[in-house]
XYZ file of N, CA and C in Angstrom:
726
model
N 6.922 19.478 -37.082
C 7.666 18.575 -38.016
C 6.649 17.916 -38.899
N 6.778 18.056 -40.274
C 5.892 17.434 -41.180
C 6.121 15.899 -41.159
N 5.119 15.216 -41.703
C 5.203 13.721 -41.792
C 4.874 13.368 -43.285
N 5.751 12.533 -43.928
C 5.464 12.164 -45.263
C 5.020 10.607 -45.119
N 3.934 10.306 -45.905
C 3.460 8.962 -45.900
C 3.422 8.451 -47.301
N 4.021 7.388 -47.661
C 4.085 6.784 -48.892
C 2.994 5.739 -49.029
N 2.078 6.065 -49.953
C 0.824 5.362 -50.153
C 0.445 5.092 -51.650
N 1.482 4.975 -52.532
C 1.208 4.927 -54.007
C 1.045 3.487 -54.511
N 1.372 2.458 -53.616
C 1.396 1.188 -54.126
C 0.028 0.561 -54.526
N 0.162 -0.424 -55.454
C -1.064 -1.100 -55.965
C -1.583 -2.149 -54.947
N -0.567 -2.775 -54.246
C -0.836 -3.908 -53.347
C -1.396 -5.135 -54.072
N -0.650 -5.568 -55.038
C -0.976 -6.818 -55.836
C -0.937 -7.989 -54.956
N -0.006 -7.991 -53.955
C 0.018 -9.239 -53.141
C -1.110 -9.291 -52.016
N -1.818 -8.160 -51.974
C -2.855 -8.203 -51.036
C -4.295 -8.518 -51.634
N -4.278 -8.765 -52.927
C -5.497 -9.267 -53.517
C -6.089 -10.501 -52.948
N -7.305 -10.625 -52.822
C -8.443 -9.750 -53.372
C -8.718 -8.600 -52.665
N -8.044 -8.238 -51.540
C -8.397 -7.046 -50.672
C -8.274 -5.775 -51.504
N -7.388 -5.761 -52.485
C -7.104 -4.448 -53.232
C -7.661 -4.504 -54.643
N -8.583 -5.287 -54.918
C -9.186 -5.356 -56.276
C -9.966 -4.164 -56.585
N -10.591 -3.463 -55.549
C -11.299 -2.249 -55.723
C -10.875 -1.086 -54.920
N -9.703 -1.163 -54.350
C -9.247 -0.030 -53.562
C -7.640 -0.046 -53.431
N -6.983 1.067 -53.219
C -5.558 0.960 -52.979
C -5.160 0.332 -51.719
N -3.865 -0.079 -51.598
C -3.484 -0.823 -50.349
C -3.765 -0.047 -49.105
N -3.535 1.393 -49.091
C -3.692 2.150 -47.882
C -5.068 2.191 -47.424
N -6.148 1.867 -48.248
C -7.538 1.911 -47.875
C -8.059 0.590 -47.320
N -7.163 -0.446 -47.374
C -7.613 -1.684 -46.843
C -7.779 -1.564 -45.340
N -8.973 -2.024 -44.817
C -9.337 -1.883 -43.459
C -8.670 -2.862 -42.552
N -8.194 -2.414 -41.387
C -7.663 -3.215 -40.237
C -8.318 -2.788 -39.098
N -9.050 -3.692 -38.458
C -9.769 -3.377 -37.246
C -10.763 -2.229 -37.387
N -11.425 -2.277 -38.516
C -12.498 -1.263 -38.751
C -12.178 0.013 -39.351
N -10.881 0.269 -39.740
C -10.562 1.510 -40.384
C -9.298 1.344 -41.264
N -9.158 2.182 -42.298
C -8.086 2.000 -43.321
C -6.635 1.945 -42.557
N -5.767 1.435 -43.266
C -4.425 1.371 -42.833
C -3.897 2.736 -42.632
N -4.281 3.645 -43.649
C -3.695 5.051 -43.588
C -4.316 5.791 -42.396
N -5.519 5.398 -41.928
C -6.018 6.205 -40.832
C -5.223 5.770 -39.567
N -4.792 4.555 -39.455
C -3.957 4.151 -38.325
C -2.579 5.008 -38.454
N -2.024 5.167 -39.737
C -0.762 5.849 -39.825
C -0.980 7.343 -39.478
N -2.104 7.970 -39.938
C -2.319 9.406 -39.652
C -2.567 9.621 -38.203
N -3.183 8.765 -37.566
C -3.383 8.874 -36.050
C -2.085 8.839 -35.298
N -1.267 8.002 -35.612
C -0.032 7.942 -34.968
C 0.950 9.084 -35.161
N 0.831 9.491 -36.469
C 1.640 10.703 -36.768
C 1.138 11.976 -36.006
N -0.137 12.051 -35.935
C -0.727 13.195 -35.154
C -0.269 13.134 -33.675
N -0.360 11.863 -33.189
C 0.115 11.806 -31.708
C 1.629 12.183 -31.690
N 2.464 11.910 -32.619
C 3.844 12.309 -32.684
C 4.004 13.782 -32.887
N 2.961 14.562 -33.107
C 3.180 16.033 -33.302
C 3.216 16.452 -34.669
N 2.847 15.660 -35.660
C 2.900 16.039 -37.044
C 2.041 17.346 -37.261
N 2.633 18.345 -37.946
C 1.857 19.613 -38.120
C 1.482 19.751 -39.587
N 1.824 18.686 -40.413
C 1.370 18.661 -41.784
C 1.684 17.225 -42.362
N 0.719 16.761 -43.238
C 0.984 15.462 -43.804
C 1.149 15.604 -45.274
N 2.196 14.940 -45.852
C 2.339 14.932 -47.229
C 2.274 13.611 -47.719
N 1.287 13.155 -48.468
C 0.983 11.803 -48.807
C 1.246 11.585 -50.259
N 2.101 10.603 -50.580
C 2.419 10.189 -51.865
C 1.427 9.179 -52.383
N 0.642 9.502 -53.396
C -0.380 8.600 -53.894
C -0.077 8.251 -55.380
N -0.789 7.153 -55.782
C -0.559 6.510 -57.155
C -1.720 5.815 -57.586
N -1.610 4.581 -57.306
C -2.709 3.573 -57.739
C -4.028 4.062 -57.035
N -5.051 4.317 -57.843
C -6.422 4.699 -57.402
C -6.318 5.862 -56.395
N -5.480 6.820 -56.799
C -5.264 7.875 -55.813
C -6.553 8.641 -55.479
N -7.483 8.758 -56.318
C -8.611 9.540 -56.032
C -9.418 8.857 -54.818
N -9.393 7.605 -54.681
C -10.034 6.979 -53.521
C -9.475 7.584 -52.325
N -8.184 7.749 -52.152
C -7.507 8.270 -50.925
C -7.889 9.736 -50.867
N -7.804 10.504 -51.837
C -8.033 11.981 -51.775
C -9.464 12.210 -51.448
N -10.483 11.411 -52.083
C -11.904 11.670 -51.727
C -12.114 11.340 -50.288
N -11.445 10.207 -49.637
C -11.753 9.823 -48.374
C -11.254 10.873 -47.325
N -10.089 11.305 -47.524
C -9.451 12.258 -46.483
C -9.583 13.783 -46.800
N -9.653 14.067 -48.073
C -9.808 15.494 -48.399
C -8.476 16.211 -47.988
N -8.650 17.528 -47.549
C -7.302 18.291 -47.456
C -6.883 18.410 -45.947
N -7.531 17.611 -45.063
C -6.998 17.601 -43.666
C -7.453 16.439 -42.895
N -6.767 16.144 -41.888
C -6.989 14.945 -40.994
C -6.938 15.444 -39.597
N -8.081 15.465 -38.900
C -8.134 15.989 -37.516
C -7.441 17.329 -37.427
N -7.648 18.196 -38.371
C -7.082 19.577 -38.321
C -5.762 19.670 -38.734
N -5.028 18.571 -39.223
C -3.716 18.750 -39.776
C -3.904 18.685 -41.334
N -3.318 19.706 -41.913
C -3.412 19.835 -43.415
C -2.755 18.649 -44.224
N -3.374 18.259 -45.198
C -2.818 17.219 -46.022
C -2.480 17.780 -47.434
N -1.318 17.463 -47.957
C -0.879 17.789 -49.234
C -0.700 16.421 -50.050
N -1.075 16.327 -51.250
C -0.843 15.067 -52.013
C 0.260 15.366 -53.097
N 1.000 14.271 -53.201
C 2.060 14.259 -54.327
C 1.890 13.037 -55.146
N 1.873 13.023 -56.415
C 1.603 11.908 -57.323
C 2.862 11.217 -57.865
N 2.928 9.972 -57.575
C 3.985 9.077 -58.198
C 3.287 8.268 -59.197
N 3.573 8.592 -60.483
C 2.829 7.895 -61.681
C 3.306 6.480 -61.767
N 4.639 6.252 -61.611
C 5.141 4.914 -61.602
C 5.881 4.522 -60.264
N 5.609 3.417 -59.859
C 6.211 2.915 -58.676
C 7.662 2.442 -58.864
N 8.674 3.164 -58.663
C 9.929 2.826 -58.954
C 10.948 2.831 -57.713
N 10.282 2.592 -56.540
C 11.136 2.446 -55.378
C 10.829 3.656 -54.381
N 11.278 3.378 -53.140
C 10.993 4.362 -52.136
C 11.801 5.691 -52.272
N 13.026 5.578 -52.764
C 13.750 6.814 -53.073
C 13.129 7.612 -54.150
N 12.580 7.078 -55.102
C 11.930 7.651 -56.244
C 10.600 8.296 -55.677
N 9.875 7.662 -54.749
C 8.685 8.192 -54.168
C 8.945 9.394 -53.405
N 10.072 9.311 -52.582
C 10.474 10.428 -51.672
C 10.703 11.694 -52.368
N 11.300 11.583 -53.641
C 11.638 12.691 -54.403
C 10.331 13.556 -54.790
N 9.231 12.894 -54.852
C 7.982 13.499 -55.172
C 7.532 14.539 -54.240
N 8.057 14.577 -52.973
C 7.746 15.468 -51.919
C 8.719 16.461 -51.638
N 9.833 16.496 -52.394
C 10.930 17.378 -52.041
C 10.432 18.821 -51.902
N 9.673 19.265 -52.892
C 9.235 20.638 -52.880
C 8.448 21.164 -51.724
N 7.930 20.169 -50.975
C 6.994 20.499 -49.832
C 7.885 20.352 -48.433
N 9.026 19.960 -48.466
C 9.765 19.715 -47.237
C 11.048 20.701 -47.188
N 11.142 21.418 -46.083
C 12.340 22.260 -45.913
C 12.919 22.257 -44.620
N 12.589 21.113 -43.883
C 13.177 20.874 -42.525
C 13.073 19.424 -42.218
N 13.611 19.102 -41.009
C 13.463 17.661 -40.583
C 12.041 17.170 -40.643
N 11.851 15.868 -41.029
C 10.531 15.383 -41.203
C 10.535 13.888 -40.846
N 9.335 13.429 -40.703
C 9.051 11.895 -40.392
C 8.724 11.336 -41.719
N 9.027 10.021 -41.862
C 8.644 9.246 -43.000
C 8.080 8.022 -42.624
N 6.777 7.648 -42.939
C 6.105 6.410 -42.628
C 5.636 5.640 -43.856
N 5.937 4.435 -44.015
C 5.345 3.669 -45.080
C 3.851 3.380 -44.798
N 3.090 3.672 -45.896
C 1.659 3.613 -45.514
C 1.074 2.249 -45.606
N 1.750 1.174 -45.366
C 1.204 -0.191 -45.418
C 1.714 -0.845 -44.068
N 2.157 -0.115 -43.106
C 2.655 -0.646 -41.832
C 1.641 -0.247 -40.686
N 1.442 -1.247 -39.744
C 0.791 -0.955 -38.498
C 1.743 -1.076 -37.359
N 1.796 -0.003 -36.565
C 2.779 0.024 -35.447
C 2.070 0.195 -34.187
N 2.663 -0.530 -33.183
C 2.419 -0.256 -31.763
C 3.826 -0.315 -31.195
N 4.523 0.818 -31.324
C 5.919 0.750 -30.952
C 6.401 2.173 -30.548
N 7.707 2.243 -30.173
C 8.392 3.354 -29.726
C 8.743 4.376 -30.761
N 7.778 4.879 -31.573
C 8.100 5.714 -32.617
C 8.580 7.085 -32.064
N 8.142 7.429 -30.941
C 8.684 8.743 -30.405
C 10.033 8.773 -30.027
N 10.668 7.620 -29.825
C 12.112 7.581 -29.614
C 12.880 8.009 -30.826
N 12.383 7.606 -31.992
C 12.997 8.083 -33.273
C 12.992 9.593 -33.434
N 11.759 10.107 -33.205
C 11.569 11.536 -33.382
C 12.385 12.301 -32.406
N 12.529 11.825 -31.217
C 13.227 12.482 -30.128
C 14.763 12.519 -30.488
N 15.249 11.465 -31.073
C 16.614 11.351 -31.557
C 16.963 12.407 -32.642
N 15.988 12.524 -33.542
C 16.188 13.422 -34.625
C 16.212 14.884 -34.004
N 15.457 15.177 -32.994
C 15.298 16.492 -32.471
C 16.525 16.801 -31.625
N 17.362 15.894 -31.289
C 18.492 16.200 -30.475
C 19.614 16.817 -31.203
N 19.507 16.849 -32.560
C 20.393 17.507 -33.448
C 21.783 16.788 -33.616
N 21.819 15.569 -32.943
C 23.163 14.867 -33.090
C 23.156 13.971 -34.313
N 21.916 13.546 -34.742
C 21.908 12.621 -35.854
C 21.232 13.375 -37.069
N 21.699 12.960 -38.344
C 21.141 13.530 -39.613
C 19.918 12.709 -39.945
N 19.800 11.544 -39.454
C 18.638 10.659 -39.557
C 18.509 9.531 -38.665
N 17.382 9.046 -38.483
C 17.202 7.850 -37.480
C 16.040 7.049 -37.922
N 16.084 5.789 -37.698
C 14.988 4.970 -38.083
C 14.887 3.832 -37.079
N 13.680 3.135 -37.086
C 13.348 2.089 -36.258
C 13.811 0.751 -36.910
N 14.488 -0.099 -36.162
C 14.968 -1.397 -36.617
C 14.443 -2.485 -35.759
N 14.424 -3.665 -36.197
C 14.133 -4.807 -35.525
C 14.946 -6.032 -35.928
N 15.183 -6.991 -35.037
C 15.818 -8.161 -35.350
C 14.723 -9.213 -35.872
N 15.042 -9.823 -37.028
C 14.233 -10.888 -37.516
C 15.019 -12.212 -37.685
N 14.269 -13.274 -37.861
C 14.935 -14.487 -38.076
C 15.900 -14.484 -39.350
N 16.944 -15.165 -39.177
C 17.939 -15.097 -40.280
C 17.323 -15.582 -41.541
N 16.368 -16.517 -41.466
C 15.776 -17.062 -42.683
C 15.032 -15.973 -43.471
N 14.553 -14.913 -42.816
C 13.787 -13.858 -43.409
C 14.574 -12.659 -43.779
N 15.879 -12.531 -43.373
C 16.582 -11.278 -43.520
C 16.601 -10.785 -44.996
N 16.765 -11.666 -45.909
C 17.021 -11.320 -47.333
C 15.761 -10.637 -47.903
N 14.688 -10.472 -47.177
C 13.292 -9.940 -47.706
C 13.449 -8.433 -47.334
N 14.387 -7.905 -46.577
C 14.397 -6.573 -46.086
C 15.606 -5.786 -46.441
N 15.530 -4.484 -46.078
C 16.715 -3.613 -46.081
C 17.370 -3.912 -44.700
N 18.670 -4.364 -44.786
C 19.463 -4.747 -43.720
C 20.485 -3.842 -43.339
N 20.710 -3.525 -41.957
C 21.716 -2.502 -41.567
C 22.710 -3.192 -40.623
N 23.828 -2.581 -40.588
C 24.852 -3.001 -39.467
C 25.141 -1.716 -38.677
N 25.503 -2.000 -37.480
C 25.632 -0.812 -36.504
C 27.008 -0.926 -35.757
N 27.539 0.165 -35.306
C 28.600 0.147 -34.366
C 28.197 0.091 -32.939
N 29.096 0.173 -31.999
C 28.788 0.015 -30.622
C 28.002 1.250 -30.047
N 27.902 2.293 -30.729
C 27.053 3.534 -30.403
C 25.736 3.489 -30.999
N 25.383 2.439 -31.704
C 23.973 2.335 -32.333
C 24.002 3.170 -33.645
N 25.061 3.648 -34.085
C 25.104 4.371 -35.430
C 25.127 3.326 -36.506
N 24.403 3.611 -37.575
C 24.348 2.733 -38.785
C 25.587 2.923 -39.564
N 26.266 1.781 -39.810
C 27.509 1.831 -40.587
C 27.357 1.281 -42.019
N 26.287 0.522 -42.206
C 26.165 -0.011 -43.548
C 24.663 -0.407 -43.738
N 24.145 -0.188 -45.006
C 22.845 -0.578 -45.319
C 22.748 -1.242 -46.648
N 22.023 -2.337 -46.756
C 22.031 -3.077 -48.032
C 20.706 -3.630 -48.238
N 20.189 -3.465 -49.417
C 18.670 -3.917 -49.712
C 18.687 -5.409 -50.113
N 17.826 -6.203 -49.386
C 17.619 -7.602 -49.755
C 18.882 -8.311 -50.085
N 19.799 -8.338 -49.221
C 21.175 -9.033 -49.501
C 21.113 -10.558 -49.485
N 21.886 -11.163 -50.470
C 22.026 -12.542 -50.374
C 22.867 -13.012 -49.184
N 23.922 -12.155 -48.881
C 24.729 -12.414 -47.738
C 24.652 -11.353 -46.719
N 23.612 -11.261 -45.972
C 23.401 -10.169 -44.992
C 24.338 -10.040 -43.976
N 24.678 -8.761 -43.572
C 25.677 -8.475 -42.616
C 25.177 -8.610 -41.142
N 23.931 -8.652 -41.067
C 23.229 -8.909 -39.750
C 21.915 -9.195 -39.922
N 21.033 -9.511 -38.826
C 19.623 -9.758 -38.953
C 18.872 -8.545 -38.401
N 19.493 -7.346 -38.443
C 18.799 -6.159 -38.076
C 18.208 -5.502 -39.293
N 16.896 -5.317 -39.358
C 16.303 -4.782 -40.512
C 15.542 -3.418 -40.282
N 15.426 -2.707 -41.296
C 14.700 -1.366 -41.206
C 13.184 -1.649 -41.211
N 12.519 -0.944 -40.373
C 10.997 -1.092 -40.389
C 10.539 0.137 -41.201
N 9.372 0.428 -41.141
C 8.765 1.506 -42.047
C 8.630 2.802 -41.449
N 9.446 3.249 -40.515
C 9.419 4.535 -39.895
C 10.787 5.146 -39.730
N 10.907 6.453 -40.234
C 12.150 7.103 -40.339
C 11.967 8.532 -39.969
N 13.198 9.133 -39.557
C 13.208 10.629 -39.629
C 14.443 11.157 -40.364
N 14.265 12.169 -41.145
C 15.439 12.661 -41.985
C 15.587 14.073 -41.962
N 16.612 14.663 -42.239
C 16.875 15.941 -42.645
C 16.634 16.101 -44.127
N 16.558 17.243 -44.714
C 16.348 17.434 -46.158
C 17.668 16.828 -46.971
N 18.684 16.611 -46.264
C 19.915 16.033 -46.922
C 19.487 14.654 -47.665
N 18.508 14.009 -47.226
C 18.035 12.788 -47.848
C 17.684 13.016 -49.323
N 17.245 14.151 -49.676
C 16.788 14.369 -51.089
C 17.965 14.423 -51.863
N 19.076 15.041 -51.545
C 20.282 15.200 -52.420
C 20.693 13.676 -52.655
N 20.741 12.925 -51.566
C 21.196 11.480 -51.677
C 20.203 10.752 -52.624
N 18.830 11.000 -52.606
C 17.934 10.305 -53.442
C 18.208 10.587 -54.969
N 18.564 11.935 -55.176
C 18.940 12.248 -56.550
C 20.216 11.470 -57.129
N 20.988 11.048 -56.278
C 22.220 10.289 -56.748
C 22.053 8.739 -56.827
N 20.916 8.320 -56.352
C 20.692 6.906 -56.368
C 20.529 6.400 -57.691
N 21.161 5.196 -58.044
C 20.995 4.615 -59.355
C 20.137 3.393 -59.187
N 19.397 2.949 -60.342
C 18.492 1.806 -60.147
C 19.263 0.527 -59.609
N 18.574 -0.260 -58.806
C 19.122 -1.397 -58.281
C 18.873 -2.578 -59.335
N 19.319 -3.690 -58.956
C 19.212 -4.857 -59.818
C 17.573 -5.147 -60.100
N 16.835 -4.677 -59.155
C 15.360 -4.869 -59.296
C 14.777 -3.742 -60.138
N 15.531 -2.741 -60.516
C 15.111 -1.614 -61.434
C 14.423 -0.583 -60.534
N 14.637 -0.601 -59.250
C 13.996 0.442 -58.389
C 15.113 1.241 -57.745
N 14.706 2.422 -57.407
C 15.574 3.480 -56.652
C 15.268 3.203 -55.067
N 16.239 2.579 -54.525
C 16.146 2.102 -53.176
C 16.432 3.131 -52.071
N 15.553 3.307 -51.049
C 15.903 4.164 -49.956
C 17.172 3.731 -49.127
N 17.473 2.436 -49.216
C 18.519 1.909 -48.430
C 19.919 2.508 -49.123
N 19.809 2.628 -50.430
C 21.030 3.108 -51.074
C 21.213 4.705 -50.811
N 20.173 5.374 -50.714
C 20.223 6.852 -50.304
C 20.755 6.938 -48.853
N 20.367 6.016 -48.012
C 20.821 6.197 -46.668
C 22.340 5.869 -46.630
N 22.670 4.836 -47.368
C 24.141 4.443 -47.438
C 24.922 5.699 -47.945
N 24.429 6.386 -48.992
C 25.097 7.545 -49.418
C 25.313 8.541 -48.404
N 24.280 8.716 -47.579
C 24.491 9.673 -46.452
C 25.612 9.207 -45.498
N 25.588 7.921 -45.205
C 26.698 7.444 -44.392
C 28.086 7.726 -44.933
N 28.133 7.433 -46.244
C 29.538 7.611 -46.932
C 29.915 9.011 -46.948
N 28.986 9.974 -46.860
C 29.344 11.336 -46.862
C 29.624 11.947 -45.473
N 29.615 10.992 -44.537
C 29.912 11.389 -43.193
C 28.802 11.759 -42.265
N 27.628 11.664 -42.723
C 26.397 11.880 -41.877
C 26.283 10.828 -40.826
N 25.550 11.150 -39.640
C 25.403 10.257 -38.555
C 23.928 9.793 -38.703
N 23.780 8.428 -38.843
C 22.441 7.897 -38.960
C 22.260 6.912 -37.663
N 21.253 7.048 -36.905
C 21.147 6.274 -35.733
C 20.018 5.182 -35.897
N 20.310 4.032 -35.378
C 19.314 3.018 -35.284
C 18.577 2.856 -33.992
N 17.419 2.894 -33.929
C 16.584 2.755 -32.669
C 15.902 1.345 -32.601
N 16.260 0.625 -31.666
C 15.552 -0.653 -31.522
C 14.161 -0.589 -31.308
N 13.328 -1.501 -31.943
C 11.924 -1.552 -31.848
C 11.532 -2.123 -30.573
N 10.699 -1.440 -29.863
C 10.087 -1.938 -28.516
C 8.488 -1.948 -28.788
N 8.021 -3.110 -28.821
C 6.519 -3.213 -29.216
C 6.448 -4.143 -30.437
N 5.660 -3.741 -31.373
C 5.508 -4.540 -32.618
C 5.127 -3.715 -33.765
N 5.296 -4.308 -34.967
C 4.839 -3.770 -36.219
C 4.421 -4.841 -37.140
N 3.486 -4.580 -38.012
C 3.190 -5.592 -38.993
C 3.172 -4.841 -40.364
N 3.930 -5.444 -41.329
C 3.990 -4.974 -42.744
C 2.880 -5.572 -43.371
N 1.819 -4.887 -43.736
C 0.623 -5.471 -44.348
C 0.904 -5.730 -45.786
N 1.526 -6.830 -46.055
C 1.853 -7.137 -47.570
C 0.866 -8.203 -48.206
N 0.345 -9.071 -47.294
C -0.481 -10.136 -47.724
C -1.840 -10.123 -46.876
N -2.868 -10.760 -47.453
C -4.056 -10.832 -46.514
C -3.910 -11.416 -45.153
N -2.983 -12.363 -44.985
C -2.841 -12.897 -43.651
C -2.087 -11.981 -42.725
N -1.377 -10.930 -43.336
C -0.689 -9.848 -42.536
C -1.889 -8.983 -41.985
N -2.783 -8.751 -42.820
C -3.912 -7.861 -42.335
C -4.643 -8.507 -41.143
N -4.792 -9.876 -41.292
C -5.397 -10.523 -40.206
C -4.536 -10.656 -38.864
N -3.246 -10.688 -39.030
C -2.361 -10.705 -37.930
C -2.446 -9.206 -37.220
N -2.406 -8.185 -38.009
C -2.440 -6.820 -37.447
C -3.779 -6.677 -36.713
N -4.856 -7.100 -37.217
C -6.087 -6.901 -36.555
C -6.086 -7.676 -35.275
N -5.556 -8.927 -35.292
C -5.484 -9.740 -34.045
C -4.724 -9.063 -32.993
N -3.572 -8.551 -33.380
C -2.777 -7.780 -32.400
C -3.459 -6.611 -31.808
N -4.055 -5.833 -32.689
C -4.760 -4.587 -32.251
C -5.895 -4.999 -31.228
N -6.447 -6.167 -31.424
C -7.558 -6.511 -30.558
C -7.019 -7.260 -29.204
N -5.699 -7.383 -29.260
C -5.123 -7.974 -28.065
C -5.241 -9.492 -28.098
N -5.511 -10.124 -29.239
C -5.622 -11.453 -29.325
C -4.201 -12.167 -29.679
N -4.088 -13.468 -29.463
C -2.941 -14.156 -29.806
C -2.698 -13.980 -31.355
N -1.444 -13.692 -31.762
C -1.159 -13.463 -33.217
C -1.291 -14.764 -33.863
N -1.627 -14.593 -35.180
C -1.861 -15.791 -36.131
C -0.519 -16.285 -36.598
N 0.352 -15.435 -37.031
C 1.684 -15.913 -37.401
C 2.539 -16.024 -36.257
N 3.272 -17.274 -36.159
C 4.190 -17.450 -35.015
C 5.600 -17.604 -35.570
């Protein structure tokens, strides 16, 4: 199974850490965020990495070259950052089977293998890791609702009136059907092509999308303090943000 990593972002909220490097090259516990991502995807059995690059893309290409620990790397260029669905379409030509998708600004110590296993069971057309967050923070995320079987019934991006406090993390598995859905996505109020809308289109077409509850932790490295928290967690120290 191939793995797609989205790493085109500029990381403006991470400044000054990103003044001279792309977000994915910011170091956490002594190595770039992307190295953490690639190592985990290798452990999950990825046989190819397709990395979407954009801002300071050459820094990433020069660092990793055309392979990581023997796994070939293909690069796709997203010239403008117009949302995750827009980024995903940049890899369509390289994917012809089920694949993993990881956001290249997340650090995981979690049950990612459960998501991959669910996809391989052929019962689901897509699966992704979800976690419960404080209701005060829900509107920052893509929020989903599920039925009693754990199937996703609704997905909405950064809602004012969220249907639940269950949010998508940065790890998914998809069949190639997601690309057709991405082509149908219209720009959101934020002017972006949202992955949540593409997933919702799959649901509306009768596809089965499974939510897998997060066991462990993950940190979305969006601000300098997030980098510090991820580093503390990896070192087994008490987390900074409570």
